[in-house]
Short mmCIF file of C-alpha atoms (C1' of nucleotides) in Angstrom, two decimals:
data_model
loop_
_atom_site.label_atom_id
_atom_site.label_comp_id
_atom_site.label_asym_id
_atom_site.label_seq_id
_atom_site.Cartn_x
_atom_site.Cartn_y
_atom_site.Cartn_z
CA UNK A 9 -0.06 0.11 0.01
CA UNK A 10 3.03 2.34 -0.66
CA UNK A 11 2.15 5.71 -1.89
CA UNK A 12 4.02 7.03 -4.92
CA UNK A 13 4.81 10.09 -2.99
CA UNK A 14 7.13 11.98 -5.22
CA UNK A 15 6.66 15.58 -4.88
CA UNK A 16 4.26 16.93 -7.60
CA UNK A 17 4.54 20.12 -9.51
CA UNK A 18 1.91 22.86 -9.41
CA UNK A 19 0.95 21.76 -13.12
CA UNK A 20 0.51 18.10 -12.02
CA UNK A 21 -1.63 19.27 -9.10
CA UNK A 22 -3.77 21.34 -11.23
CA UNK A 23 -4.31 18.49 -13.85
CA UNK A 24 -5.45 16.12 -11.03
CA UNK A 25 -7.86 18.74 -9.56
CA UNK A 26 -9.46 19.38 -12.76
CA UNK A 27 -9.72 15.76 -13.78
CA UNK A 28 -11.47 15.25 -10.39
CA UNK A 29 -13.91 18.18 -11.01
CA UNK A 30 -14.66 17.05 -14.63
CA UNK A 31 -15.27 13.51 -13.89
CA UNK A 32 -18.02 14.33 -11.33
CA UNK A 33 -19.72 12.05 -8.85
CA UNK A 34 -20.13 9.41 -11.55
CA UNK A 35 -16.54 9.09 -12.19
CA UNK A 36 -16.86 9.42 -15.90
CA UNK A 37 -13.72 9.30 -18.19
CA UNK A 38 -12.62 12.85 -18.97
CA UNK A 39 -11.81 13.89 -22.45
CA UNK A 40 -8.58 15.48 -23.61
CA UNK A 41 -10.42 18.45 -25.02
CA UNK A 42 -12.54 19.10 -21.87
CA UNK A 43 -9.25 19.33 -19.91
CA UNK A 44 -7.68 21.46 -22.36
CA UNK A 45 -10.44 24.01 -22.18
CA UNK A 46 -10.52 23.96 -18.38
CA UNK A 47 -6.87 24.26 -18.06
CA UNK A 48 -6.52 26.72 -20.79
CA UNK A 49 -3.89 24.92 -22.75
CA UNK A 50 -3.83 22.93 -26.04
CA UNK A 51 -4.92 19.36 -26.43
CA UNK A 52 -1.43 18.35 -27.31
CA UNK A 53 -0.12 19.52 -23.95
CA UNK A 54 -3.01 17.51 -22.19
CA UNK A 55 -1.75 14.30 -23.99
CA UNK A 56 1.76 14.86 -22.84
CA UNK A 57 0.99 15.34 -19.18
CA UNK A 58 -1.53 12.52 -19.10
CA UNK A 59 1.23 10.20 -20.27
CA UNK A 60 3.37 11.50 -17.38
CA UNK A 61 0.72 11.24 -14.86
CA UNK A 62 -0.09 7.70 -16.11
CA UNK A 63 3.59 6.82 -15.60
CA UNK A 64 3.24 7.85 -11.81
CA UNK A 65 0.10 5.90 -11.55
CA UNK A 66 -2.01 8.82 -10.69
CA UNK A 67 -4.42 8.57 -13.66
CA UNK A 68 -5.71 5.68 -15.77
CA UNK A 69 -5.33 6.65 -19.43
CA UNK A 70 -5.54 4.94 -22.66
CA UNK A 71 -4.92 6.63 -26.14
CA UNK A 72 -8.07 8.21 -27.47
CA UNK A 73 -10.10 6.82 -24.51
CA UNK A 74 -9.95 9.67 -22.04
CA UNK A 75 -8.56 9.45 -18.43
CA UNK A 76 -9.84 9.11 -14.91
CA UNK A 77 -8.09 9.25 -11.57
CA UNK A 78 -6.55 6.27 -9.81
CA UNK A 79 -6.95 5.87 -6.02
CA UNK A 80 -3.87 7.73 -5.33
CA UNK A 81 -4.64 10.37 -7.94
CA UNK A 82 -8.04 10.96 -6.33
CA UNK A 83 -6.36 11.26 -2.86
CA UNK A 84 -4.04 13.88 -4.09
CA UNK A 85 -6.92 15.83 -5.78
CA UNK A 86 -8.96 15.74 -2.64
CA UNK A 87 -6.19 17.13 -0.70
CA UNK A 88 -5.72 20.06 -3.07
CA UNK A 89 -9.45 20.69 -3.08
CA UNK A 90 -9.36 20.60 0.74
CA UNK A 91 -6.68 23.22 0.91
CA UNK A 92 -8.51 25.30 -1.72
CA UNK A 93 -11.72 25.43 0.12
CA UNK A 94 -10.20 25.82 3.62
CA UNK A 95 -8.18 29.02 2.31
CA UNK A 96 -11.21 30.43 0.87
CA UNK A 97 -13.10 29.92 4.07
CA UNK A 98 -10.36 31.59 5.97
CA UNK A 99 -10.24 34.57 3.69
CA UNK A 100 -13.83 35.13 3.95
CA UNK A 101 -14.41 34.26 7.69
CA UNK A 102 -11.28 35.62 9.11
CA UNK A 103 -10.08 38.39 6.73
CA UNK A 104 -13.47 39.55 5.46
CA UNK A 105 -12.84 38.91 1.89
CA UNK A 106 -15.91 39.01 -0.38
CA UNK A 107 -16.80 35.67 -1.91
CA UNK A 108 -16.07 36.91 -5.32
CA UNK A 109 -12.39 37.76 -4.37
CA UNK A 110 -11.23 34.55 -2.88
CA UNK A 111 -10.88 32.05 -5.76
CA UNK A 112 -7.86 33.53 -7.55
CA UNK A 113 -5.87 33.86 -4.18
CA UNK A 114 -6.98 30.34 -3.25
CA UNK A 115 -5.66 29.01 -6.57
CA UNK A 116 -2.21 29.94 -5.37
CA UNK A 117 -2.58 28.88 -1.63
CA UNK A 118 -3.99 25.60 -2.50
CA UNK A 119 -0.32 24.43 -3.55
CA UNK A 120 1.47 25.30 -0.25
CA UNK A 121 2.86 21.96 0.84
CA UNK A 122 2.69 21.94 4.63
CA UNK A 123 0.29 19.47 6.13
CA UNK A 124 0.58 20.90 9.48
CA UNK A 125 -0.38 24.37 8.18
CA UNK A 126 -3.63 23.16 6.61
CA UNK A 127 -4.70 21.20 9.48
CA UNK A 128 -3.95 24.04 11.79
CA UNK A 129 -6.07 26.31 9.61
CA UNK A 130 -8.81 23.80 9.63
CA UNK A 131 -8.77 23.90 13.47
CA UNK A 132 -8.44 27.65 13.64
CA UNK A 133 -11.64 27.82 11.57
CA UNK A 134 -13.48 25.12 13.73
CA UNK A 135 -13.43 22.36 11.11
CA UNK A 136 -15.88 23.99 8.67
CA UNK A 137 -17.87 21.52 6.54
CA UNK A 138 -18.61 23.85 3.68
CA UNK A 139 -16.77 26.73 1.94
CA UNK A 140 -18.18 30.20 1.16
CA UNK A 141 -19.56 28.93 -2.15
CA UNK A 142 -21.44 26.08 -0.45
CA UNK A 143 -18.99 23.35 -1.52
CA UNK A 144 -18.10 20.51 0.83
CA UNK A 145 -14.70 20.59 2.38
CA UNK A 146 -12.86 17.24 2.42
CA UNK A 147 -11.51 16.24 5.77
CA UNK A 148 -7.96 15.48 6.47
CA UNK A 149 -8.40 11.80 5.37
CA UNK A 150 -10.06 13.03 2.17
CA UNK A 151 -13.65 12.17 3.15
CA UNK A 152 -15.97 14.52 1.41
CA UNK A 153 -19.75 15.03 2.40
CA UNK A 154 -21.53 15.41 -0.72
CA UNK A 155 -24.54 17.56 -0.13
CA UNK A 156 -27.80 15.48 0.10
CA UNK A 157 -30.35 16.24 -2.72
CA UNK A 158 -28.46 19.27 -4.32
CA UNK A 159 -29.62 20.12 -7.82
CA UNK A 160 -29.03 22.76 -10.31
CA UNK A 161 -31.38 25.86 -10.24
CA UNK A 162 -31.79 25.19 -14.06
CA UNK A 163 -33.33 21.70 -13.15
CA UNK A 164 -35.97 22.97 -10.77
CA UNK A 165 -39.64 22.92 -11.71
CA UNK A 166 -41.75 25.94 -11.69
CA UNK A 167 -43.92 26.88 -8.56
CA UNK A 168 -41.16 25.56 -6.42
CA UNK A 169 -39.40 27.36 -3.54
CA UNK A 170 -35.73 26.45 -3.20
CA UNK A 171 -32.69 27.59 -1.04
CA UNK A 172 -29.39 28.40 -2.53
CA UNK A 173 -26.70 26.03 -1.19
CA UNK A 174 -23.83 26.50 -3.73
CA UNK A 175 -22.50 28.60 -6.46
CA UNK A 176 -19.90 27.71 -9.01
CA UNK A 177 -16.99 29.83 -8.20
CA UNK A 178 -15.22 29.79 -11.62
CA UNK A 179 -16.52 32.89 -12.99
CA UNK A 180 -15.70 36.03 -11.24
CA UNK A 181 -18.36 37.91 -13.26
CA UNK A 182 -21.03 35.45 -12.27
CA UNK A 183 -20.32 36.11 -8.51
CA UNK A 184 -20.20 39.82 -8.91
CA UNK A 185 -23.56 39.74 -10.77
CA UNK A 186 -25.17 37.39 -7.98
CA UNK A 187 -23.83 39.90 -5.42
CA UNK A 188 -25.63 42.73 -7.34
CA UNK A 189 -28.84 41.09 -7.50
CA UNK A 190 -28.75 40.04 -3.85
CA UNK A 191 -28.47 36.30 -4.46
CA UNK A 192 -26.23 34.64 -1.73
CA UNK A 193 -25.87 31.36 -0.08
CA UNK A 194 -29.24 30.71 1.89
CA UNK A 195 -31.25 32.98 -0.26
CA UNK A 196 -34.84 31.61 -0.90
CA UNK A 197 -35.85 31.63 -4.39
CA UNK A 198 -39.39 31.23 -5.77
CA UNK A 199 -39.63 29.94 -9.38
CA UNK A 200 -42.55 31.45 -11.22
CA UNK A 201 -42.26 30.36 -14.79
CA UNK A 202 -39.72 29.08 -17.32
CA UNK A 203 -39.21 30.30 -21.02
CA UNK A 204 -38.97 27.07 -23.07
CA UNK A 205 -37.16 28.94 -25.85
CA UNK A 206 -34.09 30.04 -24.01
CA UNK A 207 -34.67 28.16 -20.68
CA UNK A 208 -34.53 31.28 -18.78
CA UNK A 209 -36.65 31.39 -15.47
CA UNK A 210 -38.58 34.07 -13.78
CA UNK A 211 -37.96 34.10 -10.01
CA UNK A 212 -38.20 36.25 -6.97
CA UNK A 213 -35.03 36.29 -4.63
CA UNK A 214 -35.81 36.56 -0.85
CA UNK A 215 -39.42 37.70 -1.63
CA UNK A 216 -38.04 40.64 -3.66
CA UNK A 217 -39.07 41.72 -7.06
CA UNK A 218 -39.66 39.35 -9.96
CA UNK A 219 -36.53 38.97 -11.97
CA UNK A 220 -35.38 36.84 -15.00
CA UNK A 221 -32.40 34.53 -14.75
CA UNK A 222 -30.72 33.05 -17.90
CA UNK A 223 -29.84 29.35 -18.32
CA UNK A 224 -26.10 30.37 -18.11
CA UNK A 225 -26.75 31.77 -14.76
CA UNK A 226 -29.09 29.08 -13.24
CA UNK A 227 -26.98 26.08 -14.38
CA UNK A 228 -24.23 27.41 -12.06
CA UNK A 229 -26.41 27.61 -8.89
CA UNK A 230 -26.95 24.78 -6.67
CA UNK A 231 -30.12 24.67 -4.68
CA UNK A 232 -32.12 22.46 -2.32
CA UNK A 233 -35.73 22.00 -2.71
CA UNK A 234 -37.85 23.53 0.18
CA UNK A 235 -41.48 23.46 -0.78
CA UNK A 236 -44.12 24.12 -3.47
CA UNK A 237 -45.54 27.51 -3.72
CA UNK A 238 -49.06 27.96 -2.14
CA UNK A 239 -51.81 29.19 -4.45
CA UNK A 240 -53.32 32.14 -2.98
CA UNK B 1 8.71 56.73 -12.05
CA UNK B 2 7.19 53.89 -13.69
CA UNK B 3 7.67 50.46 -12.11
CA UNK B 4 8.75 47.65 -14.41
CA UNK B 5 5.87 45.56 -13.09
CA UNK B 6 6.22 42.33 -15.11
CA UNK B 7 5.14 39.49 -13.04
CA UNK B 8 8.35 37.94 -11.54
CA UNK B 9 8.95 34.24 -11.10
CA UNK B 10 9.66 32.55 -7.82
CA UNK B 11 13.29 32.12 -8.78
CA UNK B 12 13.59 35.92 -9.53
CA UNK B 13 12.12 36.81 -6.33
CA UNK B 14 14.39 34.56 -4.42
CA UNK B 15 17.45 35.98 -6.13
CA UNK B 16 16.31 39.57 -5.20
CA UNK B 17 15.76 38.48 -1.67
CA UNK B 18 19.00 36.97 -1.19
CA UNK B 19 20.84 39.78 -2.74
CA UNK B 20 19.13 42.07 -0.30
CA UNK B 21 20.30 39.83 2.71
CA UNK B 22 23.86 39.49 1.45
CA UNK B 23 24.45 43.18 0.76
CA UNK B 24 23.59 44.15 4.27
CA UNK B 25 22.93 47.55 5.69
CA UNK B 26 25.95 48.82 4.00
CA UNK B 27 24.71 47.89 0.35
CA UNK B 28 27.77 46.17 -0.44
CA UNK B 29 28.20 44.54 -3.87
CA UNK B 30 27.34 40.87 -3.68
CA UNK B 31 29.67 38.28 -5.22
CA UNK B 32 28.42 35.50 -7.63
CA UNK B 33 29.85 32.69 -5.41
CA UNK B 34 28.22 34.07 -2.21
CA UNK B 35 24.76 34.03 -3.92
CA UNK B 36 25.50 30.56 -5.41
CA UNK B 37 26.02 29.22 -1.93
CA UNK B 38 22.89 30.84 -0.44
CA UNK B 39 20.82 29.84 -3.26
CA UNK B 40 22.17 26.31 -3.43
CA UNK B 41 22.99 26.74 -7.07
CA UNK B 42 26.04 26.68 -9.36
CA UNK B 43 27.83 30.05 -10.12
CA UNK B 44 27.07 29.66 -13.72
CA UNK B 45 23.34 29.76 -12.94
CA UNK B 46 23.83 32.82 -10.91
CA UNK B 47 25.45 34.53 -13.89
CA UNK B 48 22.54 33.69 -16.20
CA UNK B 49 19.97 35.14 -13.77
CA UNK B 50 21.85 38.28 -13.04
CA UNK B 51 22.01 39.12 -16.68
CA UNK B 52 18.26 38.59 -16.85
CA UNK B 53 17.57 40.68 -13.73
CA UNK B 54 19.88 43.33 -15.15
CA UNK B 55 17.79 43.49 -18.26
CA UNK B 56 14.73 44.09 -16.25
CA UNK B 57 16.49 46.79 -14.30
CA UNK B 58 16.16 45.06 -10.91
CA UNK B 59 19.92 44.65 -10.27
CA UNK B 60 23.04 46.66 -11.12
CA UNK B 61 25.52 44.14 -12.50
CA UNK B 62 28.89 44.25 -14.24
CA UNK B 63 30.80 41.22 -15.26
CA UNK B 64 33.27 40.14 -12.55
CA UNK B 65 32.19 42.96 -10.29
CA UNK B 66 29.41 41.61 -8.47
CA UNK B 67 25.84 43.02 -8.14
CA UNK B 68 23.63 45.15 -6.06
CA UNK B 69 19.83 45.97 -5.99
CA UNK B 70 18.37 48.92 -8.01
CA UNK B 71 15.56 51.00 -6.34
CA UNK B 72 12.88 48.84 -7.83
CA UNK B 73 14.80 45.68 -7.14
CA UNK B 74 15.05 46.57 -3.49
CA UNK B 75 11.47 47.56 -3.35
CA UNK B 76 10.63 43.96 -4.64
CA UNK B 77 12.94 42.34 -2.10
CA UNK B 78 11.43 44.21 0.81
CA UNK B 79 7.99 43.27 -0.29
CA UNK B 80 9.07 39.64 -0.29
CA UNK B 81 10.69 39.97 3.12
CA UNK B 82 7.57 41.64 4.41
CA UNK B 83 5.45 38.78 3.35
CA UNK B 84 7.86 36.23 4.78
CA UNK B 85 8.02 37.88 8.20
CA UNK B 86 4.20 38.39 8.47
CA UNK B 87 3.39 34.93 7.62
CA UNK B 88 5.95 33.60 10.09
CA UNK B 89 4.34 35.93 12.66
CA UNK B 90 0.83 34.53 11.68
CA UNK B 91 2.00 31.02 12.02
CA UNK B 92 3.44 31.43 15.50
CA UNK B 93 0.95 33.91 16.96
CA UNK B 94 -2.20 32.60 15.39
CA UNK B 95 -1.68 28.97 14.69
CA UNK B 96 0.95 28.18 17.46
CA UNK B 97 3.75 26.92 15.48
CA UNK B 98 7.27 26.75 17.09
CA UNK B 99 9.80 29.31 15.92
CA UNK B 100 11.82 26.58 14.45
CA UNK B 101 8.99 25.33 12.33
CA UNK B 102 7.97 28.45 10.48
CA UNK B 103 10.66 29.11 8.13
CA UNK B 104 10.30 26.55 5.56
CA UNK B 105 6.57 27.26 5.10
CA UNK B 106 7.10 31.01 4.93
CA UNK B 107 9.54 30.34 2.12
CA UNK B 108 6.47 29.21 0.13
CA UNK B 109 3.92 31.70 1.44
CA UNK B 110 6.12 34.69 0.79
CA UNK B 111 5.50 34.15 -2.94
CA UNK B 112 1.70 34.44 -2.84
CA UNK B 113 0.89 37.42 -4.92
CA UNK B 114 -2.11 39.14 -3.43
CA UNK B 115 -1.43 42.58 -2.02
CA UNK B 116 -4.85 42.66 -0.35
CA UNK B 117 -4.09 39.22 1.42
CA UNK B 118 -0.91 40.32 2.99
CA UNK B 119 -2.10 43.62 3.97
CA UNK B 120 -5.19 41.94 5.59
CA UNK B 121 -2.84 39.59 7.53
CA UNK B 122 -0.80 42.60 8.71
CA UNK B 123 -4.15 44.04 10.12
CA UNK B 124 -5.29 40.73 11.46
CA UNK B 125 -1.96 40.45 13.42
CA UNK B 126 -2.26 44.14 14.68
CA UNK B 127 0.59 45.50 12.62
CA UNK B 128 3.43 43.69 14.19
CA UNK B 129 6.91 45.42 14.07
CA UNK B 130 9.01 42.32 14.46
CA UNK B 131 8.72 38.70 13.55
CA UNK B 132 9.32 35.67 15.78
CA UNK B 133 13.00 35.63 15.32
CA UNK B 134 13.17 39.46 16.30
CA UNK B 135 13.60 40.63 12.70
CA UNK B 136 11.91 43.83 11.74
CA UNK B 137 8.80 43.69 9.39
CA UNK B 138 8.81 46.21 6.51
CA UNK B 139 5.48 48.16 6.32
CA UNK B 140 3.30 48.23 3.19
CA UNK B 141 5.59 50.98 1.69
CA UNK B 142 8.72 49.16 2.24
CA UNK B 143 9.93 51.02 5.24
CA UNK B 144 11.89 48.92 7.80
CA UNK B 145 12.77 49.74 11.31
CA UNK B 146 16.26 48.48 11.74
CA UNK B 147 16.77 47.71 15.26
CA UNK B 148 18.80 50.18 17.19
CA UNK B 149 21.99 49.10 18.54
CA UNK B 150 21.60 45.36 17.80
CA UNK B 151 24.99 43.58 17.70
CA UNK B 152 25.96 39.75 17.40
CA UNK B 153 26.43 37.83 20.58
CA UNK B 154 29.78 36.90 19.17
CA UNK B 155 30.83 40.59 19.30
CA UNK B 156 29.91 41.24 22.97
CA UNK B 157 32.54 41.85 25.66
CA UNK B 158 32.94 39.70 28.66
CA UNK B 159 31.24 40.66 31.97
CA UNK B 160 28.25 42.05 29.90
CA UNK B 161 24.60 41.33 30.39
CA UNK B 162 22.65 41.40 27.15
CA UNK B 163 19.19 40.66 25.98
CA UNK B 164 18.49 38.30 22.94
CA UNK B 165 16.57 40.31 20.30
CA UNK B 166 16.95 38.10 17.24
CA UNK B 167 18.14 34.80 15.84
CA UNK B 168 19.14 33.87 12.43
CA UNK B 169 16.41 31.62 11.15
CA UNK B 170 18.22 30.02 8.28
CA UNK B 171 19.42 26.85 10.16
CA UNK B 172 16.75 24.65 11.61
CA UNK B 173 19.37 22.80 13.60
CA UNK B 174 20.29 26.08 15.39
CA UNK B 175 16.79 26.86 16.22
CA UNK B 176 16.27 23.42 17.65
CA UNK B 177 19.50 23.74 19.71
CA UNK B 178 18.48 26.97 21.19
CA UNK B 179 15.09 25.71 22.11
CA UNK B 180 16.94 22.96 24.04
CA UNK B 181 19.16 25.03 25.93
CA UNK B 182 16.37 27.45 26.87
CA UNK B 183 17.56 30.42 24.79
CA UNK B 184 14.68 32.46 23.27
CA UNK B 185 13.79 36.00 22.18
CA UNK B 186 14.11 38.05 25.33
CA UNK B 187 16.45 35.78 27.27
CA UNK B 188 19.01 37.44 29.43
CA UNK B 189 22.57 36.39 28.86
CA UNK B 190 25.48 36.96 31.15
CA UNK B 191 28.96 36.62 29.38
CA UNK B 192 31.50 35.35 31.78
CA UNK B 193 34.52 34.71 29.66
CA UNK B 194 35.80 34.23 26.04
CA UNK B 195 38.18 31.57 24.76
CA UNK B 196 40.53 33.25 22.30
CA UNK B 197 41.44 29.96 20.59
CA UNK B 198 37.95 29.15 19.20
CA UNK B 199 36.22 32.30 20.13
CA UNK B 200 33.60 30.20 22.28
CA UNK B 201 32.09 32.16 25.10
CA UNK B 202 31.08 30.92 28.57
CA UNK B 203 27.46 32.33 29.56
CA UNK B 204 24.55 31.74 31.64
CA UNK B 205 21.12 31.95 30.13
CA UNK B 206 18.31 33.55 32.27
CA UNK B 207 20.43 33.08 35.40
CA UNK B 208 20.72 29.31 34.63
CA UNK B 209 23.89 27.09 34.81
CA UNK B 210 27.00 28.14 33.01
CA UNK B 211 27.18 26.84 29.44
CA UNK B 212 29.59 27.21 26.51
CA UNK B 213 28.49 28.54 23.14
CA UNK B 214 30.65 28.25 20.11
CA UNK B 215 31.34 30.96 17.48
CA UNK B 216 29.16 29.32 15.10
CA UNK B 217 26.40 29.68 17.42
CA UNK B 218 27.03 33.20 18.79
CA UNK B 219 27.45 34.79 15.40
CA UNK B 220 23.91 33.90 14.69
CA UNK B 221 22.23 35.53 17.68
CA UNK B 222 21.51 39.18 17.92
CA UNK B 223 21.50 41.01 21.30
CA UNK B 224 21.14 44.36 22.81
CA UNK B 225 23.45 45.47 25.52
CA UNK B 226 21.68 45.85 29.01
CA UNK B 227 24.47 46.30 31.54
CA UNK B 228 27.74 45.25 32.98
CA UNK B 229 28.00 42.55 35.50
CA UNK B 230 28.30 43.65 39.12
CA UNK B 231 31.17 42.41 40.96
CA UNK B 232 30.13 40.76 44.10
"C1'" DA C 17 56.20 40.70 -11.75
"C1'" DT C 18 55.16 36.31 -12.86
"C1'" DT C 19 52.86 32.15 -11.70
"C1'" DT C 20 49.33 29.88 -9.28
"C1'" DA C 21 44.99 29.78 -7.20
"C1'" DT C 22 40.39 31.33 -7.26
"C1'" DT C 23 36.38 33.35 -9.09
"C1'" DT C 24 33.31 34.19 -12.80
"C1'" DT C 25 31.75 33.74 -17.32
"C1'" DT C 26 30.81 31.21 -21.61
"C1'" DA C 27 29.27 27.23 -24.32
"C1'" DG C 28 26.53 23.79 -24.86
"C1'" DG C 29 22.91 20.51 -22.78
"C1'" DC C 30 19.02 18.70 -20.10
"C1'" DT C 31 14.04 18.86 -18.16
"C1'" DT C 32 9.38 20.71 -17.59
"C1'" DG C 33 5.64 22.44 -19.58
"C1'" DT C 34 4.04 24.63 -23.23
"C1'" DC C 35 3.32 25.51 -28.44
"C1'" DT C 36 2.22 24.60 -33.78
"C1'" DA C 37 1.76 21.70 -37.62
"C1'" DA C 38 1.01 17.38 -39.30
"C1'" DA C 39 -0.64 12.54 -38.79
"C1'" DT C 40 -3.92 9.31 -37.04
"C1'" DA C 41 -8.17 7.71 -34.62
"C1'" DT C 42 -12.80 8.09 -33.79
"C1'" DT C 43 -17.33 9.82 -34.39
"C1'" DT C 44 -21.02 11.58 -37.23
"C1'" DA C 45 -23.47 12.19 -41.31
"C1'" DA C 46 -24.81 11.12 -45.92
"C1'" DT D 28 -20.74 2.04 -45.07
"C1'" DT D 29 -18.02 5.25 -46.90
"C1'" DA D 30 -16.89 10.24 -46.60
"C1'" DA D 31 -16.52 14.28 -44.02
"C1'" DA D 32 -15.91 16.36 -39.50
"C1'" DT D 33 -13.89 16.17 -35.13
"C1'" DA D 34 -10.95 14.74 -31.49
"C1'" DT D 35 -6.55 13.09 -30.24
"C1'" DT D 36 -1.85 11.98 -30.69
"C1'" DT D 37 2.95 12.52 -32.58
"C1'" DA D 38 6.86 15.19 -33.98
"C1'" DG D 39 9.71 18.98 -33.52
"C1'" DA D 40 10.59 23.55 -31.24
"C1'" DC D 41 11.05 26.89 -27.51
"C1'" DA D 42 11.76 29.54 -22.96
"C1'" DA D 43 13.03 29.04 -18.03
"C1'" DG D 44 16.18 27.59 -14.99
"C1'" DC D 45 19.19 24.69 -13.99
"C1'" DC D 46 23.64 21.61 -15.00
"C1'" DT D 47 28.93 20.37 -16.44
"C1'" DA D 48 33.13 21.54 -18.47
"C1'" DA D 49 36.13 24.65 -20.47
"C1'" DA D 50 37.78 29.45 -20.92
"C1'" DA D 51 38.73 33.97 -19.22
"C1'" DA D 52 39.39 37.38 -15.68
"C1'" DT D 53 40.87 38.56 -11.10
"C1'" DA D 54 43.27 37.94 -6.91
"C1'" DA D 55 46.86 35.85 -4.22
"C1'" DA D 56 51.47 34.20 -3.52
"C1'" DT D 57 56.08 33.52 -4.43
#
DNA sequence: ATTTATTTTTAGGCTTGTCTAAATATTTAA
DNA sequence: TTAAATATTTAGACAAGCCTAAAAATAAAT
């Protein structure tokens, strides 16, 4: 049960992290092009790196067939994600950063190598379970509490009332926009109607005015079902 | 007065920092070999990098004549040192790290690029003036309070009583040893005698038993004069 | 003032992680 | 089921930052 514990480069860590994110809960194979887009590199670079990561037994990879993480690859990925999310929580809870300001910095901090440091931060924060965007934080052994019954806002049915539990942090512009319209973690959203043509929905946020949200927005918001709207 | 604000690599930042440390308060020229030893690389690598840093106007350098920092080079160096020392202070004051555990981690943290982050940490710590090893922390404008009348323990005269105000953090082994013999920041040291042959000195620490300290140790400890010993 | 020793620089190479362009698989569509 | 489109891989190149070995400059010693 020996871990191939060579020290990994930043690039290698980022590849593993993105493979984890892209393969999702269903552990799908991840395609070269999908990785290239997320990592903002060319497909040929992806191929090179996958061969390297395969040699280190961190990913399973076959030519033309996509890749997935091995056990130890997933362990590394979860550790990076743990660090990323703990640092974000630190920035927001202790240093009063806005939720739209933390992602870029956490992308750097997640590569700091001290185990003692991140475990101390975890303790300092009181062992938080979720980060400021509502995503679950893996514990020191890599266990992650996937949130029960979380769905995308884009997948909800009309006349529902839901609670916002997570937001995709990748787009700074999105986070700023949500801030502007007053949509935050815990907000209550009532879905009035859906326009089939563009899949935009008409909603109110925390009982505010009715507002339209595009598909592009709603597919990046995670919610939990609360109740159906009462007809009055 | 425009700053050549290309983003610098980690390596470049480390070179600038070491040039700053080696050139000292007197702003001496720094030799290629001295840098090579501190940075644990070969002299030829130093030459390469100095040419690059010269092109970026961060160091003044002439073949065979050593180098020194330019104004903007020094500014960068001070900013790295500020970050290093603030992170060390954070680790010790907020996360209960030992003073011998913080250096390695701070070597990584000092390269995190967010200005807002480090200024927030500064505020979070209450704008400390000195780090856990007694070294002064540059403020956000790069001003540094060199400690008044600090000298090396190796340069003290016998029959003096001095207070420890700083310790060279570079050697982990030294910090562990000092911890062992109970020498810490603020300790009071009485110097009984000096052996001319090896320049070791005989001292007591905080009124404890007499102990011998080698030159190698005493030249890495900064002290401030308190008083002469009373003859009784 | 030469010779010897030391320091520094040059020249050429290696690895990592990227790129472009061309070749090859796979998938989709006719 | 063959042709067109798309996805992926290979081949060759490049910059950064390091290396070794050899050449050149400086410093030390006779």
